[in-house]
Amino acid sequence: MYSDLSLEHFMAGLIKRNPGEEVFHQAVYEVAHSVIPYILDNTKYRDAGILERMTEPDRSFTFRVVWEDDAGNIRINRGYRVQFNNSIGPYKGGLRFHPSVDLAVLKFLGFEQTFKNSLTTLPMGSGKGGSDFNPKGKSDREVMRFCQAFMQELSKYIGPNTDIPAGDIGVGSREISYMFGQYKHIRQEFTGVLTGKAMEFGGSLIRTEATGYGCAFFMENMLQHQGDSMAGRTCLVSGSGNVAQYCIEKINQLGGKVVTLSDSSGFIYDPDGIDAEKLAYVINLKTVQRGRISAYAEKYGCEFHRGKRPWGVPGDLAFPCATQNELDKTDAETLLANGCIAVCEGANMPSTVEAIKVLQQAKLLFGPGKAANAGGVAVSGLEMTQNSIRLAWSAEELEGRLKDIMEKIHKTCATYGEQDGYIDYVKGANLGGFIKVANAMLAYGAI
Ligand code: NDP
Ligand code: 2IT
């Protein structure tokens, strides 16, 4: 039945089964491209239809979310949870609140999460959820009412041993707190059903910082493998949310200089570098005032480029930390022309397939999101462990574990991706993530 497992044939079937879901097709293509040759060499995976099963979520829920705005209007959004794969642990993955959220976006993110969570070495399956709700411009009370209405329905599908959501774009500490409060209220249960919680009710130190820190660690690991380091390097970062903020903090600690930041309205270019004081301003601007990044340019008297992305600025290292497909082929060519030596993805699938091709053909170091941004979910896993044993570890302990996990992920990528001295981190991450999940699925039989 599966004898014709060519990439073309497989993708044609996937596209037919999932019409119009381009970002999902893209995410699957990137993985299928790496793993199909391996599956053809190890036909037990082919004969058991592992890739076909891995690309079909276990189940997806969509639901109506009804809430009332401050003016008394009844508002309706759509909520989702895609439970992708629980072969190696309970479903685990973030919730995204953004107007662009639809089933295709959550399927791409849930699929990526399967490999990412496997790479962390921790026992976590994969899932993703969220809503097309736009938190921008909403009052705190409106966000609270939305989160409560969303959890009213989501609570039916999740649980501390079933499915443990966390944050993603538009979902930070404030939203997690409202949702956790509502879950606790509905279920009469105080349990670690969400990660990214505040410290007062079961959160973990370092979780807020983990994705950004982990991404900077991964870049340092890639550079060190080549006998190089981040010290003295000029860095381009996109985004200005959770991942970008703490990626900058760790880059600064490792001796790099960050000169750009962005949001959906444009990017700032600060050639003097975004130091700790300026970063504190950014964190307050984005998490407390919920303002626009253009305010940074006004405050520090630097350039703001409306509607543009930062990849045209000369720099050594690039860290896309905003959203999917924010770095295309032309951007990749520009980075190369400007002497960039490495790209490390803080966001999920920020580079297009064509961009990755350009970067890898030029033998740049390229750290794909499923490896480079796995630090966030890894510390979520450690938050689950702490909740289970009802203890809280210190920041030093947790940062040490995070660093160790990122090193292990790097090693896995090298094991499966190194050829003639060049590490294909895309192939390494895809294969390294695939094998554990595939073996578990084989062991379970046909489910
Ligand atoms: P935040 O909501 O904190 O920040 C998102 C940032 O990206 C903001 O600067 C936002 O700008 C910008 N952005 C979002 N959508 C777009 C868009 N369509 N076009 C341009 N800019 C956009 O999210 P996070 O920092 O948590 O997430 C960033 C990325 O990292 C996402 O890809 C996410 O999936 C990924 N990620 C997050 C993890 C986490 O632990 N939080 C873990 C692993 C990956 P604006 O303010 O204008 O909307
Ligand atoms: O994309 C991701 O890995 C996240 N948004 C974090 C998921 C988590 O469960 O911490």
XYZ file of C-alpha atoms and ligand atoms in Angstrom:
505
model
C 0.000 0.000 0.000
C 2.803 2.443 0.866
C 5.305 1.241 -1.717
C 5.237 4.586 -3.577
C 6.482 6.737 -0.763
C 8.066 9.390 -2.958
C 8.027 12.950 -1.624
C 5.867 14.060 -4.559
C 3.309 11.288 -4.109
C 3.150 11.756 -0.359
C 2.726 15.535 -0.614
C 0.062 15.208 -3.329
C -1.976 13.008 -0.986
C -1.491 15.313 1.969
C -2.526 18.383 -0.033
C -5.606 16.551 -1.302
C -6.608 15.558 2.227
C -5.964 19.046 3.633
C -7.022 21.484 0.902
C -6.078 25.141 1.263
C -3.921 24.619 4.350
C -0.681 26.027 2.876
C 1.228 26.560 6.114
C 0.448 22.993 7.159
C 1.641 21.707 3.778
C 4.844 23.746 4.220
C 5.563 22.362 7.700
C 4.940 18.786 6.554
C 7.030 19.248 3.391
C 10.030 20.365 5.452
C 9.836 17.219 7.587
C 8.864 14.773 4.819
C 11.775 15.975 2.724
C 14.165 14.892 5.519
C 12.529 11.724 6.775
C 11.273 9.964 3.625
C 14.786 8.793 2.582
C 15.246 7.386 6.107
C 11.840 5.681 6.011
C 12.699 4.101 2.669
C 15.892 2.723 4.221
C 13.946 1.466 7.259
C 10.819 0.039 5.700
C 9.152 -0.930 9.005
C 8.144 2.742 9.284
C 6.823 2.759 5.727
C 4.898 -0.505 6.151
C 3.245 0.760 9.335
C 2.189 4.031 7.653
C 3.991 6.056 10.318
C 4.376 9.296 8.342
C 0.769 9.134 7.147
C -0.376 8.715 10.772
C 1.987 11.378 12.102
C 0.570 13.968 9.715
C -3.036 13.378 10.818
C -3.862 14.930 14.225
C -5.374 12.549 16.773
C -8.316 14.952 16.938
C -9.199 18.643 16.541
C -11.823 20.602 18.429
C -13.382 23.860 17.279
C -15.825 25.739 19.414
C -17.788 28.983 19.760
C -16.524 31.516 22.286
C -19.086 34.130 23.292
C -18.122 37.098 25.474
C -19.312 40.616 26.197
C -17.195 43.698 25.456
C -17.042 46.812 27.634
C -19.775 48.499 25.608
C -22.143 45.579 26.275
C -21.929 44.114 22.768
C -22.003 40.339 22.394
C -18.845 39.200 20.614
C -18.204 35.817 19.025
C -14.848 34.185 18.279
C -13.783 30.706 17.290
C -11.706 28.588 19.681
C -9.562 25.572 18.751
C -7.491 22.787 20.236
C -5.628 20.404 17.971
C -4.424 17.306 19.839
C -1.753 16.129 17.468
C 0.152 13.170 18.875
C 0.421 11.700 22.379
C 2.760 8.782 21.658
C 5.526 9.904 24.001
C 3.552 11.925 26.546
C 0.400 13.988 27.075
C -0.507 16.576 24.422
C 1.568 19.681 25.055
C 1.810 22.990 23.239
C 0.813 26.624 23.331
C -2.303 28.685 22.708
C -2.186 31.521 20.183
C -4.598 34.480 20.201
C -4.237 36.352 16.914
C -6.708 37.289 14.143
C -4.767 35.102 11.680
C -5.419 31.917 13.691
C -7.262 29.186 11.812
C -7.126 25.401 11.709
C -4.263 25.362 9.176
C -2.048 27.546 11.378
C -2.715 25.377 14.423
C -2.133 22.161 12.478
C 1.245 23.440 11.279
C 2.182 24.464 14.805
C 0.915 21.224 16.367
C 2.800 19.168 13.797
C 6.069 21.053 14.446
C 5.510 20.569 18.152
C 5.626 16.768 17.736
C 9.278 16.885 16.687
C 10.244 19.753 18.981
C 8.877 18.088 22.082
C 10.562 14.820 21.176
C 13.899 16.646 20.810
C 13.664 18.099 24.345
C 14.259 14.560 25.744
C 11.209 15.050 28.012
C 8.031 12.936 27.840
C 5.695 15.301 25.987
C 3.328 14.730 23.085
C 2.120 17.576 20.891
C -0.815 19.935 20.530
C -1.680 23.533 19.746
C -4.719 25.716 20.179
C -5.974 29.237 20.325
C -8.434 31.628 18.807
C -8.878 34.330 16.179
C -9.476 36.713 19.107
C -7.319 39.853 18.820
C -6.108 41.009 22.248
C -4.761 44.249 20.739
C -6.775 47.262 21.833
C -8.908 45.238 24.274
C -9.226 46.295 27.904
C -7.989 44.014 30.696
C -11.592 43.185 31.635
C -12.390 42.250 28.023
C -9.351 39.970 27.871
C -10.442 38.406 31.171
C -13.985 37.770 29.947
C -12.687 36.292 26.710
C -10.205 34.008 28.516
C -12.920 32.798 30.890
C -15.334 32.068 28.059
C -12.578 30.313 26.093
C -11.618 28.117 29.064
C -15.281 27.313 29.759
C -15.166 25.149 26.642
C -11.451 24.240 26.480
C -11.640 22.763 29.994
C -13.635 19.846 28.581
C -10.699 18.656 26.533
C -7.604 19.242 28.668
C -6.182 17.923 31.949
C -2.799 17.571 33.686
C -2.285 14.048 32.276
C -4.181 14.613 29.042
C -3.317 17.929 27.445
C -1.388 20.818 28.975
C -1.564 24.114 27.048
C 0.742 27.125 27.522
C 1.300 30.534 25.899
C 2.249 31.560 22.368
C 1.604 34.741 20.340
C -0.900 36.938 22.214
C -0.962 34.647 25.257
C 1.344 35.590 28.113
C 1.222 35.581 31.882
C -1.967 37.683 32.086
C -3.967 35.367 29.828
C -2.595 32.167 31.428
C -3.613 33.503 34.856
C -7.186 34.237 33.764
C -7.458 30.814 32.130
C -5.934 28.943 35.069
C -8.291 30.726 37.489
C -11.268 29.724 35.369
C -10.177 26.073 35.033
C -9.681 25.838 38.790
C -13.109 27.383 39.318
C -14.926 25.087 36.876
C -13.193 21.828 37.863
C -12.721 22.465 41.606
C -9.217 21.234 41.069
C -5.829 22.880 41.647
C -3.598 21.130 39.194
C -0.838 21.849 36.705
C -3.118 21.961 33.674
C -1.356 24.940 32.091
C 2.299 25.947 32.046
C 3.673 29.463 32.106
C 1.766 30.079 35.335
C 2.745 32.859 37.745
C 5.038 31.872 40.605
C 2.269 32.235 43.208
C 0.294 29.333 41.788
C 2.699 26.724 40.503
C 4.727 28.518 37.858
C 8.388 27.831 37.185
C 11.282 30.243 37.359
C 12.927 30.804 33.947
C 9.797 29.802 31.949
C 9.259 33.415 30.850
C 12.868 33.635 29.692
C 13.229 30.046 28.429
C 12.415 30.294 24.711
C 14.586 33.344 24.108
C 17.428 32.120 26.311
C 17.305 28.694 24.670
C 17.471 30.245 21.192
C 20.568 32.270 22.124
C 22.137 29.148 23.681
C 21.441 27.199 20.507
C 23.127 29.865 18.369
C 26.117 29.776 20.716
C 26.222 25.967 20.435
C 26.219 26.148 16.626
C 28.996 28.751 16.643
C 31.086 26.904 19.235
C 30.873 23.722 17.186
C 32.802 25.697 14.562
C 35.248 27.129 17.085
C 33.495 30.519 17.007
C 31.278 32.412 19.493
C 28.726 35.193 19.751
C 31.064 37.633 21.492
C 31.449 40.854 19.536
C 28.916 39.823 16.871
C 26.236 42.188 15.524
C 22.803 40.571 15.818
C 19.500 41.203 14.047
C 16.407 40.233 16.028
C 12.820 40.463 14.743
C 9.751 40.657 16.964
C 9.615 42.398 20.312
C 7.445 39.983 22.285
C 8.349 37.313 24.812
C 10.804 35.349 22.668
C 12.607 38.379 21.215
C 12.934 40.074 24.623
C 14.734 37.242 26.366
C 16.717 36.270 23.309
C 18.191 39.785 23.449
C 18.872 39.492 27.176
C 20.915 36.311 26.683
C 22.671 37.617 23.538
C 23.807 40.612 25.598
C 25.054 38.308 28.365
C 26.981 36.276 25.783
C 28.661 39.410 24.441
C 26.667 40.042 21.247
C 25.197 43.389 20.204
C 21.544 43.541 19.059
C 20.712 46.393 16.693
C 17.141 45.666 15.525
C 13.688 44.816 16.880
C 10.301 44.796 15.175
C 6.569 44.396 15.511
C 3.778 44.123 12.975
C 4.111 47.827 12.106
C 7.839 47.908 11.260
C 11.369 47.683 12.705
C 13.763 49.896 14.652
C 17.498 50.117 13.933
C 19.661 51.133 16.867
C 23.335 50.925 15.805
C 24.482 51.600 19.404
C 22.876 48.314 20.523
C 19.905 47.462 22.739
C 21.528 47.261 26.170
C 19.941 46.107 29.439
C 18.374 49.495 30.180
C 16.834 49.842 26.732
C 15.616 46.239 26.953
C 13.860 47.012 30.252
C 12.111 49.839 28.403
C 11.038 47.429 25.621
C 9.699 44.860 28.099
C 7.639 47.507 29.857
C 6.474 48.985 26.534
C 5.297 45.619 25.234
C 4.009 43.810 28.336
C 2.668 46.651 30.508
C 1.840 49.547 28.196
C 1.138 47.244 25.214
C 2.527 49.954 22.906
C 4.157 49.978 19.480
C 7.876 49.497 18.805
C 7.988 52.878 16.998
C 7.917 54.451 20.501
C 11.452 53.037 20.997
C 12.743 55.018 18.011
C 11.177 58.197 19.375
C 12.620 57.643 22.852
C 16.153 56.721 21.768
C 16.350 58.844 18.619
C 16.993 56.025 16.158
C 15.496 54.930 12.847
C 12.035 53.362 12.511
C 11.214 51.675 9.202
C 7.469 51.411 8.856
C 6.092 48.277 7.228
C 9.560 46.749 6.789
C 11.447 43.769 8.236
C 14.955 44.044 9.668
C 16.804 41.659 7.314
C 18.267 44.459 5.167
C 20.421 45.737 8.039
C 24.032 44.467 7.919
C 24.676 41.947 10.704
C 26.515 38.704 11.506
C 23.742 36.727 13.159
C 19.967 36.730 12.565
C 17.265 35.667 15.016
C 13.748 35.695 13.533
C 11.534 35.782 16.664
C 8.165 37.147 15.460
C 6.053 34.822 13.322
C 5.846 32.345 10.421
C 7.202 33.188 6.953
C 8.785 36.470 8.009
C 12.089 35.691 6.245
C 11.786 34.918 2.527
C 14.174 34.079 -0.288
C 15.018 37.728 -1.012
C 15.658 38.358 2.695
C 17.959 35.323 2.798
C 19.891 36.586 -0.234
C 20.206 40.022 1.380
C 21.478 38.507 4.638
C 24.081 36.545 2.691
C 25.168 39.554 0.651
C 25.636 41.488 3.901
C 27.949 38.851 5.402
C 25.543 37.102 7.793
C 26.991 33.772 8.997
C 24.127 32.190 10.938
C 20.334 32.224 11.330
C 18.667 30.790 14.437
C 14.860 30.619 14.568
C 13.180 31.786 17.785
C 9.781 31.791 16.079
C 7.996 28.772 14.582
C 8.715 28.376 10.842
C 9.779 32.016 10.294
C 11.834 31.114 7.197
C 10.233 30.037 3.949
C 11.328 26.797 2.254
C 13.111 28.841 -0.445
C 14.926 30.968 2.156
C 16.240 27.871 3.941
C 17.455 26.486 0.635
C 19.412 29.674 -0.110
C 20.979 29.698 3.373
C 21.888 26.023 3.380
C 23.291 26.069 -0.145
C 25.634 28.837 1.014
C 26.574 26.581 3.990
C 25.365 29.081 6.555
C 24.592 27.792 10.019
C 20.814 27.437 10.100
C 19.052 26.435 13.341
C 15.391 25.525 12.634
C 12.717 26.549 15.144
C 11.818 23.035 16.214
C 15.341 22.720 17.635
C 16.281 26.329 18.405
C 13.082 27.423 20.168
C 12.497 24.158 22.076
C 13.775 25.740 25.302
C 10.334 27.187 26.049
C 8.453 23.917 25.967
C 11.387 22.210 27.690
C 11.026 24.465 30.728
C 7.262 23.928 30.482
C 8.102 20.235 30.874
C 10.178 21.097 33.924
C 7.239 23.131 35.279
C 5.094 19.989 34.952
C 7.720 17.980 36.838
C 7.847 20.546 39.642
C 4.033 20.573 39.852
C 3.999 16.774 40.072
C 6.530 16.619 42.884
C 5.089 19.795 44.508
C 8.471 21.462 44.702
C 10.009 24.514 43.046
C 13.578 24.494 41.760
C 15.899 27.514 41.838
C 16.603 29.725 38.829
C 20.198 28.440 38.710
C 19.055 24.818 38.686
C 16.541 25.523 35.924
C 18.858 27.565 33.734
C 21.462 24.806 34.063
C 18.898 22.220 32.955
C 17.783 24.439 30.052
C 21.365 24.892 28.886
C 21.951 21.173 29.143
C 18.803 20.369 27.124
C 19.783 22.840 24.374
C 23.231 21.194 24.191
C 21.598 17.775 23.912
C 19.353 19.024 21.101
C 22.407 20.383 19.322
C 24.124 17.034 19.701
C 21.091 15.178 18.334
C 21.034 17.504 15.310
C 24.743 16.856 14.733
C 24.285 13.090 15.079
C 21.584 12.920 12.404
C 22.524 15.919 10.267
C 26.301 16.046 9.911
C 27.767 15.294 6.505
C 31.226 16.225 5.215
C 31.758 18.601 8.144
C 28.541 20.608 7.544
C 25.603 20.104 9.880
C 22.229 20.156 8.176
C 20.305 21.113 11.330
C 16.966 20.817 9.518
C 17.594 17.185 8.667
C 19.152 16.529 12.092
C 16.212 18.004 14.003
C 13.607 16.291 11.841
C 15.201 12.853 12.042
C 16.199 13.205 15.698
C 12.629 14.176 16.597
C 11.011 11.603 14.317
C 12.694 8.395 15.459
C 11.535 8.422 19.097
C 7.911 9.163 18.203
C 7.963 6.670 15.321
C 9.334 3.874 17.527
C 6.657 4.509 20.152
C 3.965 4.390 17.454
C 5.386 1.130 16.076
C 5.356 -0.377 19.575
C 1.663 0.459 20.070
C 0.583 -1.353 16.903
C -2.051 0.035 14.563
C -3.760 2.872 16.438
P 4.348 37.579 21.529
O 2.896 37.738 21.324
O 4.944 37.849 22.852
O 5.152 38.481 20.460
C 4.944 38.314 19.110
C 5.792 39.312 18.358
O 5.746 39.029 16.966
C 5.299 40.739 18.505
O 6.383 41.621 18.366
C 4.342 40.858 17.318
O 4.114 42.194 16.897
C 5.093 40.091 16.264
N 4.139 39.523 15.319
C 3.151 38.641 15.576
N 2.456 38.356 14.471
C 3.029 39.089 13.507
C 2.760 39.235 12.118
N 1.763 38.550 11.518
N 3.569 40.062 11.408
C 4.581 40.739 12.008
N 4.872 40.651 13.315
C 4.107 39.838 14.034
O 4.679 36.091 21.044
P 5.964 35.198 21.360
O 7.169 36.056 21.473
O 5.612 34.265 22.440
O 6.060 34.333 20.025
C 6.884 34.696 18.909
C 7.163 33.488 18.052
O 7.854 32.498 18.847
C 5.942 32.746 17.503
O 6.271 32.188 16.247
C 5.720 31.616 18.505
O 5.000 30.551 17.955
C 7.159 31.246 18.801
N 7.405 30.512 20.038
C 6.983 30.990 21.248
C 7.261 30.297 22.397
C 6.903 30.827 23.743
O 7.291 30.192 24.735
N 6.226 31.937 23.870
C 7.956 28.997 22.359
C 8.419 28.622 21.045
C 8.134 29.354 19.938
P 2.774 42.965 17.355
O 3.009 43.328 18.790
O 2.670 44.124 16.442
O 1.649 41.978 17.185
O 5.742 26.832 20.256
C 5.993 26.489 21.445
O 6.815 25.608 21.692
C 5.294 27.191 22.510
N 4.529 28.097 22.239
C 5.485 26.748 23.938
C 4.679 25.519 24.241
C 4.664 25.110 25.693
O 3.880 24.193 25.978
O 5.392 25.658 26.526
